[in-house]
mmCIF file of C-alpha atoms in Angstrom:
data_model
loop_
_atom_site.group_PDB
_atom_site.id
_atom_site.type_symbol
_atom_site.label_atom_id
_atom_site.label_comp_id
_atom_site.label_asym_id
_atom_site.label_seq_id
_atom_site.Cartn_x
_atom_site.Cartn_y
_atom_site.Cartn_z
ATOM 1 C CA UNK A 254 4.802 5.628 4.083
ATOM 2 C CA UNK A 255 4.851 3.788 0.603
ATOM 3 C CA UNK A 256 5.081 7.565 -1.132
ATOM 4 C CA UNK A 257 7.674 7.501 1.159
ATOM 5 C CA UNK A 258 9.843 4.379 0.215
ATOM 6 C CA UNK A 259 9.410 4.927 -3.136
ATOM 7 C CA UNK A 260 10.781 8.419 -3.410
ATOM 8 C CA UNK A 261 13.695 7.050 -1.351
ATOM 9 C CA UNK A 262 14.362 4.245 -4.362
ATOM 10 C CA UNK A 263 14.190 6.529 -6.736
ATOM 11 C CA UNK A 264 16.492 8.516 -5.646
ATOM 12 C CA UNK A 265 19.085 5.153 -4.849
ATOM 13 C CA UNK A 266 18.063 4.177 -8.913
ATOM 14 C CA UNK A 267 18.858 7.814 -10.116
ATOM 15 C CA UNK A 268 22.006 8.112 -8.422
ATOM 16 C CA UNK A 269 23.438 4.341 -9.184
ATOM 17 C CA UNK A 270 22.444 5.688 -12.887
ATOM 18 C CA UNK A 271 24.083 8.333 -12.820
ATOM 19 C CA UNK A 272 27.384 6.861 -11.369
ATOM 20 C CA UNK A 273 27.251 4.150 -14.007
ATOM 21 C CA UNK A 274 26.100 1.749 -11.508
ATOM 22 C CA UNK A 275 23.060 0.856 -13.247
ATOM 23 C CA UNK A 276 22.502 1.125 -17.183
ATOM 24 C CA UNK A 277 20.933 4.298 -18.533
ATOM 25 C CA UNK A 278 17.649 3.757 -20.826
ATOM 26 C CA UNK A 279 17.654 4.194 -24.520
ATOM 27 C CA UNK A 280 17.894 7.521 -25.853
ATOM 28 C CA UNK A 281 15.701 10.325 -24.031
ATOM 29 C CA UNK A 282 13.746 7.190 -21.583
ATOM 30 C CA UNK A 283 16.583 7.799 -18.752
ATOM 31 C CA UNK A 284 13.641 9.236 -16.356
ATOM 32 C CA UNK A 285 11.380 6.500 -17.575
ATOM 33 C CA UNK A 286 13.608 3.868 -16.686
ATOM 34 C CA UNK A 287 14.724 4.954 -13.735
ATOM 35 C CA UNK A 288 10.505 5.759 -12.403
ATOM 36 C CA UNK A 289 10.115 1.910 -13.595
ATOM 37 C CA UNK A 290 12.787 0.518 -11.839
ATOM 38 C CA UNK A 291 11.914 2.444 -8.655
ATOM 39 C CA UNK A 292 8.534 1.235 -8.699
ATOM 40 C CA UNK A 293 9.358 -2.589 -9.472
ATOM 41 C CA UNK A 294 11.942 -2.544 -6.408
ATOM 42 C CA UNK A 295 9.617 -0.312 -4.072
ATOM 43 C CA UNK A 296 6.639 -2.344 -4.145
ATOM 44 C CA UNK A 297 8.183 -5.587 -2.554
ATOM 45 C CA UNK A 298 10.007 -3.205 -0.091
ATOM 46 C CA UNK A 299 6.815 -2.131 0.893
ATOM 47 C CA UNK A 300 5.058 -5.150 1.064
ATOM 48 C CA UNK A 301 7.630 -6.095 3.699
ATOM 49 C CA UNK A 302 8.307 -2.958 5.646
ATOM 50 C CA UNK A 303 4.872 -1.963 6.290
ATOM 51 C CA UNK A 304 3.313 -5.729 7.378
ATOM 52 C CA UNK A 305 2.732 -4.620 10.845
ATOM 53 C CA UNK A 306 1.157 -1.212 9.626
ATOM 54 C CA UNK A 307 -1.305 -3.103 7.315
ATOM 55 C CA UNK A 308 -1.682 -5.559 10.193
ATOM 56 C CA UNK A 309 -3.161 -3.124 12.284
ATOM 57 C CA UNK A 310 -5.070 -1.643 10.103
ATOM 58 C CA UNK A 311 -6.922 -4.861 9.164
ATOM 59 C CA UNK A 312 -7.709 -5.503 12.873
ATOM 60 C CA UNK A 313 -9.191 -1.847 12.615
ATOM 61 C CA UNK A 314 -11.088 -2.390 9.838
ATOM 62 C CA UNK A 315 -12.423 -5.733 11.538
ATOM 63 C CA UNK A 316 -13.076 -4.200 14.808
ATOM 64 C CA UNK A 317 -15.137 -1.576 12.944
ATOM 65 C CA UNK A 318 -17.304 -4.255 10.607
ATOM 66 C CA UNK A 319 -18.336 -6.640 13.372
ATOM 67 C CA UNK A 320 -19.560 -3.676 15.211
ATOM 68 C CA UNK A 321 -21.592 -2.547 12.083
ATOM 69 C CA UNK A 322 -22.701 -6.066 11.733
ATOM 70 C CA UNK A 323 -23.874 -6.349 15.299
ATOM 71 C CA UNK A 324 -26.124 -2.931 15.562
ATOM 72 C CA UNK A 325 -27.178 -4.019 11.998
ATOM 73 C CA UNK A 326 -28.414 -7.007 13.893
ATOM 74 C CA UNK A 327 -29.775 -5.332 16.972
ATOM 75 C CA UNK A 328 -31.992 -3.806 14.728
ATOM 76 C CA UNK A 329 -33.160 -6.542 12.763
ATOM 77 C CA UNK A 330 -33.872 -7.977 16.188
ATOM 78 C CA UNK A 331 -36.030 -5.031 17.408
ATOM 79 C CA UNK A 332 -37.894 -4.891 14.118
ATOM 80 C CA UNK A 333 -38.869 -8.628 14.382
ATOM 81 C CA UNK A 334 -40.296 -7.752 18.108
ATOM 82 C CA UNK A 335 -42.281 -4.968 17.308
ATOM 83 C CA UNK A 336 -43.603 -6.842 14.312
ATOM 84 C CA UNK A 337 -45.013 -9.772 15.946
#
C-alpha cells in the first residue's frame, strides 16, 4: 500500500511539473526532483492513511509475542519440575 501511494504522488509531482505547476530541477535533475519530492510528500501520506493497517498489525504482532512468551514459560515451568 505505501508502493502504492507513492507511485500515485509521483505521478501528481510529474504531471504538476510538467504543466508548470511545480518548478522543474536544474539542468538534467528533472527525474531527481520530481522522485524527491514524491517521497517527502508520500511518507506523511502514509503515515496517516495506513494508521489502522499498522494498528492491526501491531495487535498481531502482540498477539503472536505473548503467546511465544507464554509456551517459553510453560517450559521453563516443566523444566523446573522435572529438575527438582
Amino acid at each position: 500500500m505505501r508502493l502504492g501511494i507513492f507511485v500515485g504522488c509521483f505521478v501528481v509531482v510529474a504531471g504538476l511539473v510538467q504543466f508548470g505547476v511545480l518548478p522543474k530541477g536544474l539542468g538534467d535533475s528533472n527525474f531527481i526532483w520530481v522522485l524527491l519530492l514524491a517521497i517527502v510528500i508520500s511518507a506523511p501520506l502514509s503515515f496517516v492513511l495506513l494508521r489502522k493497517q499498522r494498528d492491526e498489525m501491531s495487535a498481531q504482532i502482540v498477539g503472536k509475542v505473548d503467546g511465544a512468551k507464554s509456551r517459553l514459560e510453560a517450559n521453563r515451568a516443566q523444566e523446573d519440575g522435572v529438575i527438582q
